[in-house]
Tab-separated table of C-alpha atoms in Angstrom:
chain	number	residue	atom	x	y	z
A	26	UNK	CA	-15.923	-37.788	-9.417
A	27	UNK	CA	-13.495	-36.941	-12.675
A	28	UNK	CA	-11.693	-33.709	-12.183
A	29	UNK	CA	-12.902	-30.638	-14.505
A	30	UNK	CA	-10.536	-29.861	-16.898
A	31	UNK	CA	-10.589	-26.392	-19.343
A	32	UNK	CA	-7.834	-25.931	-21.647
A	33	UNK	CA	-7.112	-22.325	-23.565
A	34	UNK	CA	-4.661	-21.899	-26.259
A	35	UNK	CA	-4.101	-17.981	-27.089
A	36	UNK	CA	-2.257	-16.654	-29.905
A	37	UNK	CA	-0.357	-13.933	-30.222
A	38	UNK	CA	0.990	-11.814	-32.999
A	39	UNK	CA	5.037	-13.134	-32.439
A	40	UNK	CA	7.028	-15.660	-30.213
A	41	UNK	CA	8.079	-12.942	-27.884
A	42	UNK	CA	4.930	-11.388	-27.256
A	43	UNK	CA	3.743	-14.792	-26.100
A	44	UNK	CA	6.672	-15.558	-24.126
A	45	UNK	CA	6.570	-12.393	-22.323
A	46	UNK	CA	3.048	-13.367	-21.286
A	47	UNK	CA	4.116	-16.681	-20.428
A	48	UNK	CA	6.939	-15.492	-18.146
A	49	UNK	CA	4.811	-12.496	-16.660
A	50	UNK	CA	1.690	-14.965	-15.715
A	51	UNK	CA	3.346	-18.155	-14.991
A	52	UNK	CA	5.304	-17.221	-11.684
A	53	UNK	CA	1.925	-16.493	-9.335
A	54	UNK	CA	1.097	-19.068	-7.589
A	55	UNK	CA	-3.058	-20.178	-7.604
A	56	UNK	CA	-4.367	-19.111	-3.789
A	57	UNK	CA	-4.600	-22.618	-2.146
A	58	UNK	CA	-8.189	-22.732	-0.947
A	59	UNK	CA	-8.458	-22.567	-4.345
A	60	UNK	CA	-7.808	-25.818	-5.039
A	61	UNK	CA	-6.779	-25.457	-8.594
A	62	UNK	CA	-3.954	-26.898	-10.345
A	63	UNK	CA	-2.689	-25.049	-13.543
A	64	UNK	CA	0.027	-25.353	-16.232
A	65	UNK	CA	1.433	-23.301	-18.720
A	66	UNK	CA	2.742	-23.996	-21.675
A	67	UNK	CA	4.686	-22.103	-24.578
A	68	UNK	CA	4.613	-23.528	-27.968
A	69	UNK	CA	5.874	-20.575	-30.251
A	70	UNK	CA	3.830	-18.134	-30.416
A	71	UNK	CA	0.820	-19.762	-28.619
A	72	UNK	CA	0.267	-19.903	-24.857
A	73	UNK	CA	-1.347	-22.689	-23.636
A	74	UNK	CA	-3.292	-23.058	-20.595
A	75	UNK	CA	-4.596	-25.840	-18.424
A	76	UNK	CA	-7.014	-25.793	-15.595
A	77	UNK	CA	-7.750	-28.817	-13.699
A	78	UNK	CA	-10.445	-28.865	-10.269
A	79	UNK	CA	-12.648	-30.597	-8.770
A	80	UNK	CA	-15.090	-27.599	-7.833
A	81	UNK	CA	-16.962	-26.515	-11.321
A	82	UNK	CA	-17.053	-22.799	-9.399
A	83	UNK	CA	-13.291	-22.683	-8.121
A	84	UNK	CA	-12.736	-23.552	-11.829
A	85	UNK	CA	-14.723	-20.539	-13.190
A	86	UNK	CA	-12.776	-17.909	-11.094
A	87	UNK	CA	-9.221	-19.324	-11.870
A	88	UNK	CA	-10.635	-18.981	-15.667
A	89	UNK	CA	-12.099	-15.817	-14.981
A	90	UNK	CA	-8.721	-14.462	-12.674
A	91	UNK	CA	-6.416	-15.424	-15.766
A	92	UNK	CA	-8.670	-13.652	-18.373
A	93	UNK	CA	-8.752	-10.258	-16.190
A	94	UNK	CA	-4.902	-10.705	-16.139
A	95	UNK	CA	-3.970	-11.875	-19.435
A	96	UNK	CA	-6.032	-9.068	-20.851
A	97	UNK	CA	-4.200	-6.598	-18.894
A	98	UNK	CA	-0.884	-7.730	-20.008
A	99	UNK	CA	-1.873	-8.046	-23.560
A	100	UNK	CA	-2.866	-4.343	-23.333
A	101	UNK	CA	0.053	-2.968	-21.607
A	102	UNK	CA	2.242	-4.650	-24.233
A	103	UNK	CA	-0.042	-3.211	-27.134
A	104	UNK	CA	0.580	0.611	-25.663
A	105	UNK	CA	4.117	0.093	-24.010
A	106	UNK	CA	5.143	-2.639	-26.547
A	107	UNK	CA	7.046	-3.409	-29.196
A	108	UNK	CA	9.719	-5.634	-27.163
A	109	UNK	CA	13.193	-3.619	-27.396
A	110	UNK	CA	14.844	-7.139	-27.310
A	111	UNK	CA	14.038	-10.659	-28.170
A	112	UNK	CA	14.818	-11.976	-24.857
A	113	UNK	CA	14.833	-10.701	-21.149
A	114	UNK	CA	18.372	-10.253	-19.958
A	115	UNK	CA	18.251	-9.909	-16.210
A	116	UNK	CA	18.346	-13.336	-13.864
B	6	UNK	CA	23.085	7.894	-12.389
B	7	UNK	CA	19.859	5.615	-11.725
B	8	UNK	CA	16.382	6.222	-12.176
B	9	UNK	CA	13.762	4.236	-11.283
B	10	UNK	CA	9.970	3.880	-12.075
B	11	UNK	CA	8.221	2.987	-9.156
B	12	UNK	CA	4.895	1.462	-9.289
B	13	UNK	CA	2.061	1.409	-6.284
B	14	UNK	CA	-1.324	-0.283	-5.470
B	15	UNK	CA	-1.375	-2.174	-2.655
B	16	UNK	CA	-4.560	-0.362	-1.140
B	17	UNK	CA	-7.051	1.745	-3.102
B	18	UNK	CA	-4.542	4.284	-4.314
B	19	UNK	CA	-2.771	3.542	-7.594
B	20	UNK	CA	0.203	5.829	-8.195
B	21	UNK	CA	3.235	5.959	-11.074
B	22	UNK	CA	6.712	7.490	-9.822
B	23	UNK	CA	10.072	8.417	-11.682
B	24	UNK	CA	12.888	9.351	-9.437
B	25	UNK	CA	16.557	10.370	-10.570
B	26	UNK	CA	19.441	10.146	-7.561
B	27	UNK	CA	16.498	11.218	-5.227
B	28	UNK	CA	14.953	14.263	-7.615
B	29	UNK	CA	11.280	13.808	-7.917
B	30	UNK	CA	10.920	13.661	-11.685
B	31	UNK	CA	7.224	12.539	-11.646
B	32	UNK	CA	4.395	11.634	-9.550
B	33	UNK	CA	1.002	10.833	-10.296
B	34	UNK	CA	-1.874	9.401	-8.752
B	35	UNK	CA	-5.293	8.582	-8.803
B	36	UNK	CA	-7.639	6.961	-5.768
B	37	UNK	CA	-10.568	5.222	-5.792
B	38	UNK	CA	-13.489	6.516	-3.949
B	39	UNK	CA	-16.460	4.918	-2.560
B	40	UNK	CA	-19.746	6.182	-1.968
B	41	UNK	CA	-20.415	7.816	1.334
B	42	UNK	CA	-21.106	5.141	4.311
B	43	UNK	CA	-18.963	1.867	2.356
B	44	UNK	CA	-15.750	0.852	1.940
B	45	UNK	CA	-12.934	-0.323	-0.750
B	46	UNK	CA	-13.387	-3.946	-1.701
B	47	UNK	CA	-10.544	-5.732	-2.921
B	48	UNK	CA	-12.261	-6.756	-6.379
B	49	UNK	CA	-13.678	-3.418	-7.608
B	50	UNK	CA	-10.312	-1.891	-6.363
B	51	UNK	CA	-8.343	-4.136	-8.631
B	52	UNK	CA	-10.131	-3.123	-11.349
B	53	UNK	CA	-10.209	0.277	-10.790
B	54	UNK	CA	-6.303	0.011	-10.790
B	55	UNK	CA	-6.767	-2.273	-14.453
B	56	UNK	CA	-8.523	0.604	-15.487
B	57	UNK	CA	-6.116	3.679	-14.676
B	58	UNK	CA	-2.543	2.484	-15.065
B	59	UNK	CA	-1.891	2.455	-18.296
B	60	UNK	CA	-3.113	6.291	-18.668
B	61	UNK	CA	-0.646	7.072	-15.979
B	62	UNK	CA	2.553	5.443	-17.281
B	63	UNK	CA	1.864	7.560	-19.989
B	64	UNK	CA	1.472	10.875	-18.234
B	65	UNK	CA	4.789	9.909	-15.752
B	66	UNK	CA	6.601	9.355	-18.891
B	67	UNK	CA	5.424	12.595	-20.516
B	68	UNK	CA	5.791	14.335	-16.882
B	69	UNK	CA	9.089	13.403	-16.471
B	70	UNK	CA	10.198	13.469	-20.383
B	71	UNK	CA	12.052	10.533	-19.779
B	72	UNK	CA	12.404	7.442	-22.269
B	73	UNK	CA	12.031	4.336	-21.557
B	74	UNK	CA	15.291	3.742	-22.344
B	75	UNK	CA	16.653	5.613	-20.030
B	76	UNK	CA	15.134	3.475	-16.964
B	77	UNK	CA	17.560	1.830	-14.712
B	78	UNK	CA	15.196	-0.060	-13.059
B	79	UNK	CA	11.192	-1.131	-12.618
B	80	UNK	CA	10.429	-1.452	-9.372
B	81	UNK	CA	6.735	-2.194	-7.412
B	82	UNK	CA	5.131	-3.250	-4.575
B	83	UNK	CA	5.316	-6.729	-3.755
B	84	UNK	CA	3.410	-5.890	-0.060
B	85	UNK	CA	2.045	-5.836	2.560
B	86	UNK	CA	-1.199	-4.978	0.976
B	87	UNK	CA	-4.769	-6.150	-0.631
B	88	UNK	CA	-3.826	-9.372	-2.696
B	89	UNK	CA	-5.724	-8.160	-6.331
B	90	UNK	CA	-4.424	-4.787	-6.227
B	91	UNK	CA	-1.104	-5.491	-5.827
B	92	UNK	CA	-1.371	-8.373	-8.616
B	93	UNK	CA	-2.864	-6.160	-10.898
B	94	UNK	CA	-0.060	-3.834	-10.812
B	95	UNK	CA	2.799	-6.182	-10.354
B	96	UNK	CA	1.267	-7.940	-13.532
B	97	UNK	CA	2.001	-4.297	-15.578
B	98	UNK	CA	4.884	-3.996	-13.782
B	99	UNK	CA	6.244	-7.383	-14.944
B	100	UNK	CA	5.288	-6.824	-18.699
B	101	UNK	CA	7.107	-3.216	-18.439
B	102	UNK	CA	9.988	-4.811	-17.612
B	103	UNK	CA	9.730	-7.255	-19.929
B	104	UNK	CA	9.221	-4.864	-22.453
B	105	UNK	CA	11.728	-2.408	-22.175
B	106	UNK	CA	14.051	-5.755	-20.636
B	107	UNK	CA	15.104	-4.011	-17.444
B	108	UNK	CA	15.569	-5.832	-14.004
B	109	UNK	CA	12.543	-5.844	-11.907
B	110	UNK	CA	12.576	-5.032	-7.810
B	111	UNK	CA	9.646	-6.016	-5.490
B	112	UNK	CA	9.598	-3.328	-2.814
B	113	UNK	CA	7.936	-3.560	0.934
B	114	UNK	CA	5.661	-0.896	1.421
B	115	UNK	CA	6.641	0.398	4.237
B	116	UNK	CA	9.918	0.491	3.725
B	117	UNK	CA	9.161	2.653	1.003
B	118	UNK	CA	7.068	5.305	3.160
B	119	UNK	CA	10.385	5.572	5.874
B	120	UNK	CA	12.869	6.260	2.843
B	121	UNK	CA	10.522	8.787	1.097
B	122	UNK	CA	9.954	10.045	4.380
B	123	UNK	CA	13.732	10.658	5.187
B	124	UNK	CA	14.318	11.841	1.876
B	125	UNK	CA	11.756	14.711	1.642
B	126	UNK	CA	12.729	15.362	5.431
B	127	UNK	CA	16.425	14.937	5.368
B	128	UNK	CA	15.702	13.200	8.782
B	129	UNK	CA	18.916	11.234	9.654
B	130	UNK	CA	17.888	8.400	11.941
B	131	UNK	CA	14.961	9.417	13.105
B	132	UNK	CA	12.129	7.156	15.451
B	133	UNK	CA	9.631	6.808	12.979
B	134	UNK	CA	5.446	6.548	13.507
B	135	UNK	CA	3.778	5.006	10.492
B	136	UNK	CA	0.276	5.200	10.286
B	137	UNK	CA	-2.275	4.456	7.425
B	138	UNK	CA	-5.207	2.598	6.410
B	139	UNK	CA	-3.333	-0.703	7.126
B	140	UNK	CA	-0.687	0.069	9.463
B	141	UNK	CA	0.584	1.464	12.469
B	142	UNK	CA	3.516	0.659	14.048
B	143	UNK	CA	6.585	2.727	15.758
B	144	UNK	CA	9.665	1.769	13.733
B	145	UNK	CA	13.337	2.766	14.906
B	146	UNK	CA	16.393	1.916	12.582
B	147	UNK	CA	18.664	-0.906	14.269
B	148	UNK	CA	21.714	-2.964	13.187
B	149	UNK	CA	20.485	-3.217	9.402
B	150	UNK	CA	16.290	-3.831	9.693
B	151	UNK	CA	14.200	-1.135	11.008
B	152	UNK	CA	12.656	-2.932	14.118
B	153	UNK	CA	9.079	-2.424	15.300
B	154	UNK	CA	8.464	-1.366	18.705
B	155	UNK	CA	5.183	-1.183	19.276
B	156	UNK	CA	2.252	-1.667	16.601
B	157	UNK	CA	-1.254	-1.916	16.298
B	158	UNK	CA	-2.778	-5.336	17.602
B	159	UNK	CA	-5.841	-5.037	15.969
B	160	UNK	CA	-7.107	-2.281	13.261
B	161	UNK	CA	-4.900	0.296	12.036
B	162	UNK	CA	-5.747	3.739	13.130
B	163	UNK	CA	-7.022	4.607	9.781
B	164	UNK	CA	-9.046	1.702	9.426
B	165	UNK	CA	-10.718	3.278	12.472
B	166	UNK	CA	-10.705	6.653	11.273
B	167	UNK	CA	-12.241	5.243	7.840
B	168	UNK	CA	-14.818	2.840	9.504
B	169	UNK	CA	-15.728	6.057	11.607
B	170	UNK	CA	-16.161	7.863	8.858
B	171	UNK	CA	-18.634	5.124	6.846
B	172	UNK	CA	-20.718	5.332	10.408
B	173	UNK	CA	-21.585	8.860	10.480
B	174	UNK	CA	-21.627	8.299	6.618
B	175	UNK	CA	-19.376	11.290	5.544
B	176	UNK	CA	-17.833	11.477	1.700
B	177	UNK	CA	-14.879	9.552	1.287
B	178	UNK	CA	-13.616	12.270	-1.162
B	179	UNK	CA	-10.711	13.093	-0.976
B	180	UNK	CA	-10.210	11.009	1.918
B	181	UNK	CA	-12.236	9.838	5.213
B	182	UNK	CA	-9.712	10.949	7.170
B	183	UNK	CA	-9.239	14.736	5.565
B	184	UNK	CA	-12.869	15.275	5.988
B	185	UNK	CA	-12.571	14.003	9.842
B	186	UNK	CA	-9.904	16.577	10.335
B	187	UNK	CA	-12.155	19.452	8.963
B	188	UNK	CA	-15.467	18.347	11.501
B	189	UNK	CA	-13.033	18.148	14.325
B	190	UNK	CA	-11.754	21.461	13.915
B	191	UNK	CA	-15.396	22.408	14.802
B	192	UNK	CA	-15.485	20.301	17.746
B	193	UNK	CA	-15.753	21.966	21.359
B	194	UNK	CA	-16.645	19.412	23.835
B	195	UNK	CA	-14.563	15.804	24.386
B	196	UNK	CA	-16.364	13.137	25.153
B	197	UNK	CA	-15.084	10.264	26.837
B	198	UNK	CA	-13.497	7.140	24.965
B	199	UNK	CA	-11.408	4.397	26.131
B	200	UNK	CA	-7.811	5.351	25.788
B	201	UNK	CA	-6.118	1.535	24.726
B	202	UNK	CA	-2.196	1.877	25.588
B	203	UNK	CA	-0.803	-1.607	26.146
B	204	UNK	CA	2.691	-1.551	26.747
B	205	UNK	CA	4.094	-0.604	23.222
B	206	UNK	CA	1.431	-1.531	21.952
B	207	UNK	CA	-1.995	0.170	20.940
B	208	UNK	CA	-5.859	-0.954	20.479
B	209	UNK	CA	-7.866	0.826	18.258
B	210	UNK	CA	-11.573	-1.541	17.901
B	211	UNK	CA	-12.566	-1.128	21.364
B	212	UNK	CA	-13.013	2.490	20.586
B	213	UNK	CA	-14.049	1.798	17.413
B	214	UNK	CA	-17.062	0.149	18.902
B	215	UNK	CA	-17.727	2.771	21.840
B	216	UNK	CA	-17.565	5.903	19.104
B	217	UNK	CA	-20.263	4.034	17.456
B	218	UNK	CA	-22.604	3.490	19.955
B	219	UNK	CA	-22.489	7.395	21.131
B	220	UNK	CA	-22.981	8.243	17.186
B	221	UNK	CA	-25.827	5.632	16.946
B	222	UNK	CA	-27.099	5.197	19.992
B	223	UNK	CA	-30.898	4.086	18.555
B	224	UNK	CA	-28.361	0.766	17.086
B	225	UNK	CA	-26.540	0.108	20.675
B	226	UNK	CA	-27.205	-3.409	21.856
B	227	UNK	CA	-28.619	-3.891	24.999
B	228	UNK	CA	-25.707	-5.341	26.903
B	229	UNK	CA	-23.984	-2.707	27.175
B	230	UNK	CA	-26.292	0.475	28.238
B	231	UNK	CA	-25.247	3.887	27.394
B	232	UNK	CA	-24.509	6.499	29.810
B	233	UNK	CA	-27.039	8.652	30.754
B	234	UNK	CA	-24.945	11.315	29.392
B	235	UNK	CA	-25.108	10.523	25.685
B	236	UNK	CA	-28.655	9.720	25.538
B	237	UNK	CA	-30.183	13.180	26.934
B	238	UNK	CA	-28.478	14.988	23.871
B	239	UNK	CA	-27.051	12.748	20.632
B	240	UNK	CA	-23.481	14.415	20.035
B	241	UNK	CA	-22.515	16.140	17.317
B	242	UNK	CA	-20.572	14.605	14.594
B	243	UNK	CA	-18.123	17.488	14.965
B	244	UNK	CA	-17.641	16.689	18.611
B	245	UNK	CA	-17.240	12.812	18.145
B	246	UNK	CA	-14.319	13.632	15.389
B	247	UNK	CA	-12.568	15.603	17.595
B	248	UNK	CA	-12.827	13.346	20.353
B	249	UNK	CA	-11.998	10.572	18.497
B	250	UNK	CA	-8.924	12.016	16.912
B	251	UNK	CA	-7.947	13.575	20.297
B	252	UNK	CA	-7.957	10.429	22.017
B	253	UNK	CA	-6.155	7.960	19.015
B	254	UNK	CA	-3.469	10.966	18.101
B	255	UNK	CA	-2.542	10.947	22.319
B	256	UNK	CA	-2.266	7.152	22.042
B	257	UNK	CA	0.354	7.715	19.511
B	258	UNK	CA	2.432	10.507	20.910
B	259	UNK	CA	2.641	8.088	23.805
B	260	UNK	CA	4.155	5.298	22.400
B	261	UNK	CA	6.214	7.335	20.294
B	262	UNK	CA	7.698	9.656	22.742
B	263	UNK	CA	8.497	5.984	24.754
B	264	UNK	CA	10.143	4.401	21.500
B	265	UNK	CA	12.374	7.735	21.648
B	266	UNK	CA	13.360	7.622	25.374
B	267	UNK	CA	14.239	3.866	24.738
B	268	UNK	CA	16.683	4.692	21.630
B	269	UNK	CA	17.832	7.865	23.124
B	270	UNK	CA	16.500	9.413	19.343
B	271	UNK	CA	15.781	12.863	19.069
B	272	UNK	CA	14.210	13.065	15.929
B	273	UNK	CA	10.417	11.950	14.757
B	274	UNK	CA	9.546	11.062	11.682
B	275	UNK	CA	5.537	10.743	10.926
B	276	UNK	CA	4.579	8.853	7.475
B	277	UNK	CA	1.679	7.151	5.981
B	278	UNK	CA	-1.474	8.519	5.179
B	279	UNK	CA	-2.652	9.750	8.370
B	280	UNK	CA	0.847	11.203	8.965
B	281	UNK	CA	-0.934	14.260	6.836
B	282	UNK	CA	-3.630	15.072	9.256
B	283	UNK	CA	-2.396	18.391	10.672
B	284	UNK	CA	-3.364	18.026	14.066
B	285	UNK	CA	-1.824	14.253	14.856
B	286	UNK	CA	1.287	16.942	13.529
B	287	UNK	CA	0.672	19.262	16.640
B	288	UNK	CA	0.309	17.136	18.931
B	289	UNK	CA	3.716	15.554	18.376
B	290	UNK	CA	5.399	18.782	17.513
B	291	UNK	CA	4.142	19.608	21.271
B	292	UNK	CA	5.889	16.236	22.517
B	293	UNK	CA	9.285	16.761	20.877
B	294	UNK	CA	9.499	20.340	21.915
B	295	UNK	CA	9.058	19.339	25.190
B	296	UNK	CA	12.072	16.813	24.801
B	297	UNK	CA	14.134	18.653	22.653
B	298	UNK	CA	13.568	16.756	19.653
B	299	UNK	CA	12.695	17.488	16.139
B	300	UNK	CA	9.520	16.505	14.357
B	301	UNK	CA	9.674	15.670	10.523
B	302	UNK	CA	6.226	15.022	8.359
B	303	UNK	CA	5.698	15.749	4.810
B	304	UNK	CA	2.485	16.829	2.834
B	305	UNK	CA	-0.307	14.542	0.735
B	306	UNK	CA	1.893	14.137	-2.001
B	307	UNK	CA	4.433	12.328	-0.282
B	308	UNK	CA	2.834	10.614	2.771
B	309	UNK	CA	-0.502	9.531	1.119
B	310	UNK	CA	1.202	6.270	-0.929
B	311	UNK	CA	2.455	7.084	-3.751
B	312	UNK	CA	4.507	5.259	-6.791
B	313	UNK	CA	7.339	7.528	-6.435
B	314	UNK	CA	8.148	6.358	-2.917
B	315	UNK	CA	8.430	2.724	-4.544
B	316	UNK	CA	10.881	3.620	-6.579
B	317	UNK	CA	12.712	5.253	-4.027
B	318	UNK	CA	13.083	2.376	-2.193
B	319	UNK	CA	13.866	0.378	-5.108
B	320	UNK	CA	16.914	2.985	-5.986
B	321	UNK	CA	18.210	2.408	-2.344
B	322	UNK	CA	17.734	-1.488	-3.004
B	323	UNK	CA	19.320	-1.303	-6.487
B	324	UNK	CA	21.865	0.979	-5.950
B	325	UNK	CA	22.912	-1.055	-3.290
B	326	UNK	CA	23.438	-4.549	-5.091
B	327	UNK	CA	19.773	-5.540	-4.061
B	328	UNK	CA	18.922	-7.676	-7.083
B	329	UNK	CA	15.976	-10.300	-7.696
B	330	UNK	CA	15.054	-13.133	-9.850
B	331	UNK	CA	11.716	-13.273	-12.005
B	332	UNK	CA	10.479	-15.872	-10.170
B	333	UNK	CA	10.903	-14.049	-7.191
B	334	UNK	CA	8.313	-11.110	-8.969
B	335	UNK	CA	5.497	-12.408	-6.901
B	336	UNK	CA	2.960	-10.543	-4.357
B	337	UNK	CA	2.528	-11.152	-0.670
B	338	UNK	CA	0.092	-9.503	1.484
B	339	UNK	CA	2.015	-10.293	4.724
B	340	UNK	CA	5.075	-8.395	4.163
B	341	UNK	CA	6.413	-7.195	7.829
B	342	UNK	CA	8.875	-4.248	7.851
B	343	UNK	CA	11.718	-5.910	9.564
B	344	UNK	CA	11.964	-8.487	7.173
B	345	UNK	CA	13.983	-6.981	5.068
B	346	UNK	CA	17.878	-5.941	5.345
B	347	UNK	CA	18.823	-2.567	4.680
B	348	UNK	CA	22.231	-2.402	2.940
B	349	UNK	CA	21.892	1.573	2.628
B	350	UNK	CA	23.553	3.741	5.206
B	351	UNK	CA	20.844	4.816	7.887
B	352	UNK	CA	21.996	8.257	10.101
B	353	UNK	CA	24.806	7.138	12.501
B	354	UNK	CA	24.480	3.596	13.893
């Protein structure tokens, strides 16, 4: 059977805004059971996401996982934002 | 001069911290509470937390009249803890730090309850008992980790207090085990329960079960048969609370006061939630009297998790060259206490 594949592309209002949700999402890795593989990608000020399964329902909660967290970082960065620099300066 | 914002979730408390050098500039919290007779659940917890952090970075900022600017560092808890919780607020943590580009530090949970502890205390290198809703273990400070000497092997003691509490179905607000304290302070007569000492360590399911089947006799199985005893008169729910905490609190003095006689320590130091409940207090103020020792504990604020402990920790970690890469900004929710090194001075070694 052909693997399910979703693909989002969200844009956001400047290149650092989506590369601060790019680097804040990015580094957790999917639980294993999960079986899900996904990739990010930054391409200016869009992030794009891929989600590839073979289980239509393991799909739907990785999708519905990243929307619960990408709305939560969106938000923080609309009340705690703007960005005081363009890029993050620690390791 | 460092000060650190310390953020906290890892069970169904979320709480925001700001600490300067070890003065308490801000601490605010806010639990989740379930109906009487059910638990927390991981996914309604997490969104609880969604829900209420952002409010309360505001209101530590505006407690603490501190600018963003002026924050060394942004530290949370990476575990040991319930996996969406902690992701939720390690995923604001990340974006604050992001944000207002300072360095991020992943701090273990308990090692953040022992240095609040000492720090509220002033205890120098104290045997410590840490007990909550996921723990319990007897910690004493040795050759840069603090060590465990006896823990828990299967529930923590206030995962029994808690599960107690959803069988006689009392309110969880404030807490399960606040409202156990206040029936057992009724309580006259003790009532027999297994008393599950193994070596160092302690058993607390096993009397989990047995307190059950005298509260609900009517949903005992028929293996094992009750004693005549409990089924001529149900006891009361005040009775069976102070039985229950009787018998778990003596459990814990035991070990303890055996974790001391090993180190030769002659100081106590009781954190984590149920390190509040007044009478577990007594019981091993009564112990260290009797050997000389002295018996710290702190109040709600501080022993209930909080974020401010967090950043505590993270301030020892930081101040002491602890540093860690993004990638490294994950969560874990096996996260044992003596697997991290402790660069900070700890009493006399």
């Amino acid at each position: 059977m052909e693997d399910i594949k979703v693909s989002l592309v969200i844009p956001f209002p400047t290149k650092r805004a989506a590369q601060i949700a790019y680097d804040v999402l990015r580094i957790d890795p999917e639980p294993k059971r999960n079986h899900i593989k996904k990739h990010y990608e930054l391409n200016e000020n869009n992030l794009k996401v891929e989600f590839i399964g073979d289980i239509a329902k393991n799909v739907r909660v990785a999708l519905t996982n990243f929307y619960e967290s990408i709305i939560l970082c969106v938000e923080t960065q609309k009340q705690f934002g703007p960005p005081v620099s363009e890029e993050y300066s620690h390791y | 001069m460092v000060i650190a914002i310390g953020f906290e979730g890892s069970a169904n408390k979320i709480g925001i911290g700001i600490i300067r050098d070890g003065e308490v500039l801000a601490n605010v919290r806010k639990t989740y509470i379930t109906p009487p007779g059910s638990g927390f659940l991981p996914k309604e917890t997490a969104e609880h937390h969604r829900n209420q952090v952002l409010g309360l970075i505001r209101e530590a900022l505006d407690v603490s009249k501190i600018y963003p600017n002026e924050i060394d560092v942004v530290c949370y808890t990476k575990g040991p803890g319930m996996a969406p919780p902690l992701l939720a607020v390690a995923i604001v943590a990340r974006t604050i730090a992001q944000l207002w580009n300072k360095p991020i530090l992943g701090v273990n949970h308990c090692i953040g309850h022992i240095e609040m502890g000492r720090l509220i205390t002033g205890a120098q290198n104290p045997t410590v008992l840490y007990v909550s809703g996921g723990n319990t273990q007897v910690i004493a400070y040795s050759n840069k980790r603090y060590r465990i000497f006896g823990e828990t092997i299967d529930i923590a003691i206030g995962n029994c207090l808690d599960r107690f509490a959803r069988v006689i179905k009392i309110s969880n607000d404030p807490s399960p085990g606040y409202n156990i304290e206040q029936l057992a302070k009724k309580g006259k007569k003790y009532y027999t329960l297994p008393y599950a000492v193994k070596g160092m360590d302690v058993s607390f399911s096993g009397i989990l079960s047995e307190i059950g089947r005298k509260a609900l006799p009517q949903k005992a199985t028929k293996k094992r048969k009750l004693d005549q005893e409990d089924v001529n008169e149900l006891p009361s729910h005040e009775d069976l609370c102070y039985s229950l905490q009787e018998t778990i609190f003596a459990m814990l003095v035991e070990i303890t006061e055996r974790a001391m006689a090993h180190c030769g320590s002659n100081e106590v130091l009781i954190v984590g939630g149920v390190g509040c409940n007044e009478r577990l207090q007594e019981m091993m103020g009564i112990m260290c009297e009797e050997r000389g020792a002295k018996l710290f504990a702190t109040d709600e604020r501080f022993c209930i998790d909080n974020g401010i402990m967090i950043a505590h920790a993270g301030y020892e970690m930081f101040r002491t060259g602890t540093r860690m890469k993004w990638n490294d900004a994950t969560i874990t929710q096996r996260f044992r206490t003596d697997e991290v090194e402790i660069n900070w001075e700890v009493g006399k070694v």
